[in-house]
mmCIF file of C-alpha atoms and ligand atoms in Angstrom:
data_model
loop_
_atom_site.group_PDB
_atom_site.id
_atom_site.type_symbol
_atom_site.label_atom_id
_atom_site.label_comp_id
_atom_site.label_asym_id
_atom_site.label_seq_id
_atom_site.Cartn_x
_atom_site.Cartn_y
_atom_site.Cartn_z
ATOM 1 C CA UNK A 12 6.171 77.629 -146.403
ATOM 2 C CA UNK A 13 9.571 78.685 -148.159
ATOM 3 C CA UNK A 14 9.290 83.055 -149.056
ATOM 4 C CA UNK A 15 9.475 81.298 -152.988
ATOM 5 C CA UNK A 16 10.753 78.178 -154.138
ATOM 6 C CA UNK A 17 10.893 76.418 -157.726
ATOM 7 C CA UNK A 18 9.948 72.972 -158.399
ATOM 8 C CA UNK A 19 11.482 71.484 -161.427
ATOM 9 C CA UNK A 20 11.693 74.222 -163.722
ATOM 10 C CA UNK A 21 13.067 73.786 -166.852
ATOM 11 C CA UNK A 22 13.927 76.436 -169.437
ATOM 12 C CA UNK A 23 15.623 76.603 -172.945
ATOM 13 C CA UNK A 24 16.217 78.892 -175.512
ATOM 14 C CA UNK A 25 16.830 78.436 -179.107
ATOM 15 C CA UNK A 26 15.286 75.839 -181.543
ATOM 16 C CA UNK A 27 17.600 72.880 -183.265
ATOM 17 C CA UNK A 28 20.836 73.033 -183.696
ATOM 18 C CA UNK A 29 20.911 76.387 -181.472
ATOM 19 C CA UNK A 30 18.641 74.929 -178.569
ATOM 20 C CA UNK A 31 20.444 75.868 -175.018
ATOM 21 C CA UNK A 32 19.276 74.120 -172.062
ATOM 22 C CA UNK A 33 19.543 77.015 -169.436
ATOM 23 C CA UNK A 34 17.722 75.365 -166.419
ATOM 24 C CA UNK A 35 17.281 71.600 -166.405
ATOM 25 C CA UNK A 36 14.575 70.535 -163.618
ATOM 26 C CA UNK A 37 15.713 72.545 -160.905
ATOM 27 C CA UNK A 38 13.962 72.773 -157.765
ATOM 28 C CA UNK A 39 15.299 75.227 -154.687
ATOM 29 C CA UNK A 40 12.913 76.570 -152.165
ATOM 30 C CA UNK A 41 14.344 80.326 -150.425
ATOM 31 C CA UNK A 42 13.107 79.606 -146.665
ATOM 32 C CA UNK A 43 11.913 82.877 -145.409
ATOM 33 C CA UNK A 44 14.481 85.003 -143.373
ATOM 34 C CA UNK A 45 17.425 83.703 -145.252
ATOM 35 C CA UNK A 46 20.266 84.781 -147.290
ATOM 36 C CA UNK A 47 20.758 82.359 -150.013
ATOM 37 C CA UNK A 48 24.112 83.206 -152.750
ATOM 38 C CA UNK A 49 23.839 81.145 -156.237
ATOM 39 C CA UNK A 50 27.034 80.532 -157.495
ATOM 40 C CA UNK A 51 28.481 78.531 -160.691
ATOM 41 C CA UNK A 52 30.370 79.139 -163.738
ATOM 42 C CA UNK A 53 28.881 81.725 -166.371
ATOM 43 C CA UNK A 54 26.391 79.973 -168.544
ATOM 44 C CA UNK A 55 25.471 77.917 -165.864
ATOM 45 C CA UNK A 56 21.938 79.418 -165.731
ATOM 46 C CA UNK A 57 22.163 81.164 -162.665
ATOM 47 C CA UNK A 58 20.114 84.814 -164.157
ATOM 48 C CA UNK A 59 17.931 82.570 -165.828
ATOM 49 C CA UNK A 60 17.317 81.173 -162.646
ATOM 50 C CA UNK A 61 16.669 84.185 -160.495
ATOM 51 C CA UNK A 62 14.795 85.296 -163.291
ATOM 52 C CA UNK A 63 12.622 82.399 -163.743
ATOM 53 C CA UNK A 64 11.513 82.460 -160.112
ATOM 54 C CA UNK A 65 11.416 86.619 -159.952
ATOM 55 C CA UNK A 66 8.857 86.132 -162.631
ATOM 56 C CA UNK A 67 10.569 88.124 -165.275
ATOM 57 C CA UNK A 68 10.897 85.249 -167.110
ATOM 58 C CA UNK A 69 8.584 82.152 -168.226
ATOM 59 C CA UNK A 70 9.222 78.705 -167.449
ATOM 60 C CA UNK A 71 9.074 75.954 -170.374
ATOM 61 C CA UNK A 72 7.789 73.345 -167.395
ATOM 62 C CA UNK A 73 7.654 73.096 -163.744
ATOM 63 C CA UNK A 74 6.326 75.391 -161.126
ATOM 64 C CA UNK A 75 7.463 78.561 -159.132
ATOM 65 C CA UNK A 76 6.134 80.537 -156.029
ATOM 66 C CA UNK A 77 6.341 83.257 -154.490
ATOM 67 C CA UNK A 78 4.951 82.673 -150.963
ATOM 68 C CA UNK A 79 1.409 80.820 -151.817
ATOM 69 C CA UNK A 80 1.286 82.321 -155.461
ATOM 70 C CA UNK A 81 1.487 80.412 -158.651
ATOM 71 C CA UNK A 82 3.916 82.777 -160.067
ATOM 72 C CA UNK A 83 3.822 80.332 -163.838
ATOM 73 C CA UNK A 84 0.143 80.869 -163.664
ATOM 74 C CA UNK A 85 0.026 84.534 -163.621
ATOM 75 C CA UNK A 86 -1.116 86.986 -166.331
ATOM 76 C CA UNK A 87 0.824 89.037 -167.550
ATOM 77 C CA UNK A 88 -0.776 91.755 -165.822
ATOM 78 C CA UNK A 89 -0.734 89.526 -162.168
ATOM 79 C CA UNK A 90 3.096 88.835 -162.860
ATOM 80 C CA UNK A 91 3.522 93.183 -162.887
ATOM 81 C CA UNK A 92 1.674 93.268 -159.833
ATOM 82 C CA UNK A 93 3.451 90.496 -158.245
ATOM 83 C CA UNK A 94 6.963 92.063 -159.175
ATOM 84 C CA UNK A 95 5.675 95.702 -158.071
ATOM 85 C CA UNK A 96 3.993 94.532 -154.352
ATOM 86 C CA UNK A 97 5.709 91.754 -152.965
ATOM 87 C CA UNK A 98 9.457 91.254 -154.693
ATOM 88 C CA UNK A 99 12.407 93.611 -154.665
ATOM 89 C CA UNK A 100 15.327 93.871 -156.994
ATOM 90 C CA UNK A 101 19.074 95.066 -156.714
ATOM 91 C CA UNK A 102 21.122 95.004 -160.192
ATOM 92 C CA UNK A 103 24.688 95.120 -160.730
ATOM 93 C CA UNK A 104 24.094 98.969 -162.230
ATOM 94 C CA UNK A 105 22.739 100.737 -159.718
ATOM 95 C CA UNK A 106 19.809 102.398 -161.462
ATOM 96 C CA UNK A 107 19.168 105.112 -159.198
ATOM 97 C CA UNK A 108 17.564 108.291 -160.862
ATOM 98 C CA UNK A 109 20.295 110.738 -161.091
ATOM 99 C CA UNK A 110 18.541 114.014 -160.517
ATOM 100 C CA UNK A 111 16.403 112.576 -157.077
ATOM 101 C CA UNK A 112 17.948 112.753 -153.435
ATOM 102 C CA UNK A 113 18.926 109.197 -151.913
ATOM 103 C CA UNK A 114 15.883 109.901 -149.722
ATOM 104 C CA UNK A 115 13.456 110.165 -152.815
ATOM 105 C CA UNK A 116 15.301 107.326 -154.457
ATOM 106 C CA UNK A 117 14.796 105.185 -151.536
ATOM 107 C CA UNK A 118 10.700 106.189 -151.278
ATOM 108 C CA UNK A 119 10.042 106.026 -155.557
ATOM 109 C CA UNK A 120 8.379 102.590 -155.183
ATOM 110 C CA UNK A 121 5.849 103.864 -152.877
ATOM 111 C CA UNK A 122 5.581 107.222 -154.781
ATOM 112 C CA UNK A 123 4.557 105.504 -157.814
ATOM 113 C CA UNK A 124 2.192 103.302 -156.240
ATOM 114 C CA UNK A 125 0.315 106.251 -154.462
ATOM 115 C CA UNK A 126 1.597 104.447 -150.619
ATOM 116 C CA UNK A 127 2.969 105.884 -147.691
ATOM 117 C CA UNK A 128 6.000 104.683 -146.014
ATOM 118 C CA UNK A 129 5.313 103.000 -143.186
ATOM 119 C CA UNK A 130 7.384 105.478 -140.850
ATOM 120 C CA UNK A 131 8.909 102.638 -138.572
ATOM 121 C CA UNK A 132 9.944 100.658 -141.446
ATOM 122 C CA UNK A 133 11.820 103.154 -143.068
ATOM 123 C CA UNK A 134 13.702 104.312 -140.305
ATOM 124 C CA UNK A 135 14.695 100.762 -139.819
ATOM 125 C CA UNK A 136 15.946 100.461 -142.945
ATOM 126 C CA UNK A 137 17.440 103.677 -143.331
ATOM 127 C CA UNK A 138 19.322 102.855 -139.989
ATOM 128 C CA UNK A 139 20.400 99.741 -141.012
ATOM 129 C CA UNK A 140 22.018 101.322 -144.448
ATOM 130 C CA UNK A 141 23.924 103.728 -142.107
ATOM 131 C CA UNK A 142 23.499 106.667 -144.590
ATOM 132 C CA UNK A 143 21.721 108.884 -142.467
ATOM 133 C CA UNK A 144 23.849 112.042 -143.179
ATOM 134 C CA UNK A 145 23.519 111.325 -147.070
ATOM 135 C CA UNK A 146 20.112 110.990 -147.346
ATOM 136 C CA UNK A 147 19.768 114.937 -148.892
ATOM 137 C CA UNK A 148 22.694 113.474 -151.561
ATOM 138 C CA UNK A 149 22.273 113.224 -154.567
ATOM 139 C CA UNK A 150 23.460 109.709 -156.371
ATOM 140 C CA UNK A 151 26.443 111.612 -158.056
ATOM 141 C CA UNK A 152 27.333 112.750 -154.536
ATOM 142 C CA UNK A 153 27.647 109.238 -153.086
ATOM 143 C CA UNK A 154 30.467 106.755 -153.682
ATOM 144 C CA UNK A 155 29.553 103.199 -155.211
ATOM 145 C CA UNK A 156 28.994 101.672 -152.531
ATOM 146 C CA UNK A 157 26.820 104.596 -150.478
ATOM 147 C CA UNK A 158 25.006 104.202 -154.180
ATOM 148 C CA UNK A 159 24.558 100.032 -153.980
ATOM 149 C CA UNK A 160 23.348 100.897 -150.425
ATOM 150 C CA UNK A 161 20.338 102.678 -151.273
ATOM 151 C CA UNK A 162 19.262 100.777 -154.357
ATOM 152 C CA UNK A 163 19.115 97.728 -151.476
ATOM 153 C CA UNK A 164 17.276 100.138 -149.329
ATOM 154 C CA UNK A 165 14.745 101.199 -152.546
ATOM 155 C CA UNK A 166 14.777 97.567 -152.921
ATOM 156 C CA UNK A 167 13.465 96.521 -149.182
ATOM 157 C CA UNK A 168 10.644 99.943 -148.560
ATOM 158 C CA UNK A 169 7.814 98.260 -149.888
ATOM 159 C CA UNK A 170 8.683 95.230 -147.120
ATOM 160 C CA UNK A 171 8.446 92.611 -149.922
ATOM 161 C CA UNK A 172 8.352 88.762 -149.605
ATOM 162 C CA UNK A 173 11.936 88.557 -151.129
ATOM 163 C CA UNK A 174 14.576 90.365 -152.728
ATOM 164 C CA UNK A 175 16.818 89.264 -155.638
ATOM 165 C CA UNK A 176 20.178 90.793 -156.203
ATOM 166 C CA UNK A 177 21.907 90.077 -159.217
ATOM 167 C CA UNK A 178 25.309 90.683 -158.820
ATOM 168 C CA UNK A 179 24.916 93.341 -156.658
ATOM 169 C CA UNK A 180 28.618 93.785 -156.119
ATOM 170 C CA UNK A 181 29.695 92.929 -159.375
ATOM 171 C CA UNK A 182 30.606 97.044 -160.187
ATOM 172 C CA UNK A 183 32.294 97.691 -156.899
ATOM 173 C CA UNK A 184 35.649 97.962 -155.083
ATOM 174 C CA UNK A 185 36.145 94.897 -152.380
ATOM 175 C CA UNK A 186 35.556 97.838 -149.385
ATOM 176 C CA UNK A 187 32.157 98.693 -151.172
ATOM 177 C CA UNK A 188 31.182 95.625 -151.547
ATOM 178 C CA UNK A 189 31.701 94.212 -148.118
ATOM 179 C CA UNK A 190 29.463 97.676 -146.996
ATOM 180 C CA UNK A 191 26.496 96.467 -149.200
ATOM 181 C CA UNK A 192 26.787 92.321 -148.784
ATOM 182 C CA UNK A 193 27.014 94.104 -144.699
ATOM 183 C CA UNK A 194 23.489 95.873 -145.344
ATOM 184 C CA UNK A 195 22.177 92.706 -147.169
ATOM 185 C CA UNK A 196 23.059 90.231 -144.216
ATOM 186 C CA UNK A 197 21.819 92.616 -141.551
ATOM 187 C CA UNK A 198 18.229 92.680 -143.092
ATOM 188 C CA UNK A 199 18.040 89.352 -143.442
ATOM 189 C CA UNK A 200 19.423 88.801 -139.658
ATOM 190 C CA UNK A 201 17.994 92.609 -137.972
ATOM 191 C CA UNK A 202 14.769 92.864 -140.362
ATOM 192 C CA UNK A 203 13.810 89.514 -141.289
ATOM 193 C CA UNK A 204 13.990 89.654 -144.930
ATOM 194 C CA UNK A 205 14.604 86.922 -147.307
ATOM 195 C CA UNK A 206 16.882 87.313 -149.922
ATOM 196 C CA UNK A 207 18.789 85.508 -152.749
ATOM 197 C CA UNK A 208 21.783 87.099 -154.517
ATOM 198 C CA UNK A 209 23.726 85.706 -157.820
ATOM 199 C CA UNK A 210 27.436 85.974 -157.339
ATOM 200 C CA UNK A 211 30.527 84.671 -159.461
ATOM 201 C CA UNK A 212 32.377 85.951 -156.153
ATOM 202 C CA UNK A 213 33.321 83.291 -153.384
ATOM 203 C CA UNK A 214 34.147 86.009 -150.733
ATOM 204 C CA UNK A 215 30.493 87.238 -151.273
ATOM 205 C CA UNK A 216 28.863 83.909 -151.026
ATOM 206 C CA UNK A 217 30.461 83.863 -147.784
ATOM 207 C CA UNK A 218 28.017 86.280 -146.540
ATOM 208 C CA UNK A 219 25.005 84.048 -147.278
ATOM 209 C CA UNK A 220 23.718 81.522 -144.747
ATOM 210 C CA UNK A 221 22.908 78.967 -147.864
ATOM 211 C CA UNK A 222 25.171 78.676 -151.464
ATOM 212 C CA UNK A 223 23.999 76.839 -153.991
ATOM 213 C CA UNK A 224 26.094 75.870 -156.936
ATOM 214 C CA UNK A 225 24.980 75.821 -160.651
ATOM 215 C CA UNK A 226 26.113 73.373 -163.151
ATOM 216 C CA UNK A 227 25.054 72.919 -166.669
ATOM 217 C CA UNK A 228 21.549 74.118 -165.475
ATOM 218 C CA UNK A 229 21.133 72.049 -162.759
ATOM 219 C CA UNK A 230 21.767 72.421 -159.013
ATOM 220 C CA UNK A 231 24.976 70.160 -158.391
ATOM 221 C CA UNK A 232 25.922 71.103 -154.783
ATOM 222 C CA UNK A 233 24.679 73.349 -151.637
ATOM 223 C CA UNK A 234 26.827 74.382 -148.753
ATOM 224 C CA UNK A 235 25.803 73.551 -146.175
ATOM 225 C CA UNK A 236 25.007 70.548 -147.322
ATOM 226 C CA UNK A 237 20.668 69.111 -146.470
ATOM 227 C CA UNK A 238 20.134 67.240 -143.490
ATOM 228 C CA UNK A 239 18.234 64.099 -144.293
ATOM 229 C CA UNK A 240 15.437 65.771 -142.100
ATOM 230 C CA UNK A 241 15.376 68.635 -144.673
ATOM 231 C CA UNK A 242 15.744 66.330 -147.534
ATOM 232 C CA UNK A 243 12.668 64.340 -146.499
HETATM 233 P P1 LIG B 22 25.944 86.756 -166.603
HETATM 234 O O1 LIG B 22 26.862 85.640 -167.012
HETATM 235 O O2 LIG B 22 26.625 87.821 -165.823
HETATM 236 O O3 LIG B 22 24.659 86.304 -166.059
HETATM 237 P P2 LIG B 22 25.514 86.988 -169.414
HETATM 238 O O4 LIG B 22 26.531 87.761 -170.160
HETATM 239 O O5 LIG B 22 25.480 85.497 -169.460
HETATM 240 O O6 LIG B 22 25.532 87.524 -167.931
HETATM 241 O O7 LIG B 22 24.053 87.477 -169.874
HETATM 242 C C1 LIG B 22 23.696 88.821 -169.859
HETATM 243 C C2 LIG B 22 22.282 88.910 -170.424
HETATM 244 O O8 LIG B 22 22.259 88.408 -171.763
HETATM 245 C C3 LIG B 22 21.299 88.070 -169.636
HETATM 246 O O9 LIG B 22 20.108 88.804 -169.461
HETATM 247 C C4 LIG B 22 21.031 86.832 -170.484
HETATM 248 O O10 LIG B 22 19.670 86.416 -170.385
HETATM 249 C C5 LIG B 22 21.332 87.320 -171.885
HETATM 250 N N1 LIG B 22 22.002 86.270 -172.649
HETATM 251 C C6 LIG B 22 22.958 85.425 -172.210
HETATM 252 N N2 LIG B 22 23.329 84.576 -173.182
HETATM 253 C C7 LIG B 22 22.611 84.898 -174.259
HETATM 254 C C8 LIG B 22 22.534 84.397 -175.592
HETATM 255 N N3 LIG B 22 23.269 83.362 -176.000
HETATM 256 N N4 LIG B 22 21.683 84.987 -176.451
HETATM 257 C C9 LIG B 22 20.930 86.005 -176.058
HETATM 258 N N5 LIG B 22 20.942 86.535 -174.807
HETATM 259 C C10 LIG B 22 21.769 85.984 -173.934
HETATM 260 P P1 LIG B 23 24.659 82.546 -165.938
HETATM 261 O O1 LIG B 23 23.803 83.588 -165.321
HETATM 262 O O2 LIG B 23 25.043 81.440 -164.995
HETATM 263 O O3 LIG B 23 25.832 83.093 -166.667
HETATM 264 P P2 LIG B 23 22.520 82.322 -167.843
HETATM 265 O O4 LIG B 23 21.294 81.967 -167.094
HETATM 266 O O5 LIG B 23 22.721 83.737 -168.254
HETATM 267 O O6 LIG B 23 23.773 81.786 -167.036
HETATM 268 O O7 LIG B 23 22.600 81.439 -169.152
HETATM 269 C C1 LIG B 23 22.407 80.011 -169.155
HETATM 270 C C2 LIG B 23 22.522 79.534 -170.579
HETATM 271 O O8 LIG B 23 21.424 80.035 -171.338
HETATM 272 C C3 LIG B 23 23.775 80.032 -171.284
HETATM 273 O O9 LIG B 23 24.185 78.997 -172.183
HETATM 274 C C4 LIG B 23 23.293 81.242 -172.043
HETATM 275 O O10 LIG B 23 24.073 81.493 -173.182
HETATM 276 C C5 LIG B 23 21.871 80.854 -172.409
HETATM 277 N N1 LIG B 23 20.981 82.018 -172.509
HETATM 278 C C6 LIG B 23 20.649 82.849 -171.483
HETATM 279 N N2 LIG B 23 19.794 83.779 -171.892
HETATM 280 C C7 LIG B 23 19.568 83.543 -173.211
HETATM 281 C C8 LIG B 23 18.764 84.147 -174.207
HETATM 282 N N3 LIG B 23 18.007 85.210 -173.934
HETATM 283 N N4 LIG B 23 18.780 83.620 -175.440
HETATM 284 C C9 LIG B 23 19.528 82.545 -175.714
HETATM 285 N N5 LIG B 23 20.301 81.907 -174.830
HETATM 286 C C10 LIG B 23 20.332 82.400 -173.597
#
């Protein structure tokens, strides 16, 4: 089965004369171990999207999983735990807490939840960010793109099913964000991960295995394109 997928979800917001159809029976499954980019013009529904099927947003029909879970079925309470155990997020703003080291940044999630790291996992990932030396830094001590790097890192220690990035290069320099897209690709091809990443950025899409391209709230073309095999 895909890591999550969506099967036609629709969304709107707004009643009447202000009703906005955001998402208009899309369905997109993220197979595991992939890097997927959304792309499309602004308003084309991409966040709602990625949050539709991240579960920080409801769905007005349709379905959405995350591996075998119902995610539109979930409690509110369920939805939290979903988001907390088994999904990872990178924003545009890097939201790292300014007075931990990257180290402690990188380990919050598990500090929070009362978990250890798993040792092996963490050394892979801290390996594959290539911060090793910066790791006793504080945020304010590390460039943009050092900074992007360990959100993506804080984003992957828990090991979850998938990570969504919004954007995730959207504040930085074209050096940065080739580092971070770098990072993303590599735990996706090194570590296995699956994630999905909204972009407005062609050169960043280019990183991803799969793009597909919003229109209008509905999914009007995917490079490369489905076999008939895949189709079916
Ligand atoms: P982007 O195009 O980069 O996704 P937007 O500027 O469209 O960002 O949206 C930023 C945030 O504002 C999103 O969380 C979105 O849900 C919300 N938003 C977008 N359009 C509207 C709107 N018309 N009314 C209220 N909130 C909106
Ligand atoms: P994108 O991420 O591609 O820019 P969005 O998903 O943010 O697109 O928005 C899709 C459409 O839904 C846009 O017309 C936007 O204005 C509208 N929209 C998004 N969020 C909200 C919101 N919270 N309230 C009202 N309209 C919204």
């Amino acid at each position: 089965a895909p890591a999550a997928r969506a099967a036609r979800i629709s969304k709107a917001y707004g009643r009447g004369d202000a009703r906005v159809v955001a998402l208009d029976e899309v369905s997109l499954n993220l197979e595991r171990s992939r890097f997927t980019a959304i792309m499309g013009p602004s308003g084309s529904g991409k966040s709602t999207l990625m949050h539709c099927m991240a579960g920080l947003d409801s769905v007005d029909s349709g379905e959405v999983f995350v591996g075998d879970i119902e995610v539109t079925r979930l409690d509110d309470k369920r939805l939290t735990r979903l988001r907390r155990d088994r999904i990872g997020f990178v924003f545009q703003a890097f939201n790292l807490v300014p007075t931990l080291t990257a180290l402690e940044n990188i380990t919050l999630p598990l500090d929070i939840a009362g978990r250890k790291p798993d040792q092996t996992w963490l050394d892979t990932v801290v390996d594959t960010i290539g911060l090793r030396d910066r790791l006793k830094h504080r945020p304010s001590e590390l460039s943009g793109g050092q900074q992007q790097r360990v959100a993506c890192a804080r984003a992957l220690v828990s090991r979850p099913e998938i990570i969504f990035a919004d954007e995730p290069t959207g504040n930085l320099d074209s050096r940065s964000g080739a580092e971070v897209l770098s990072f993303l690709r590599n735990s996706v091809r090194e570590m296995g991960q699956t994630v999905v990443m909204v972009t407005h950025d062609p050169v960043a899409a280019a990183y991803a295995d799969l793009v597909v391209f919003l229109a209008d709230g509905r999914v009007v073309d995917q490079i490369p394109e489905p076999t008939a095999e895949k189709v079916l």
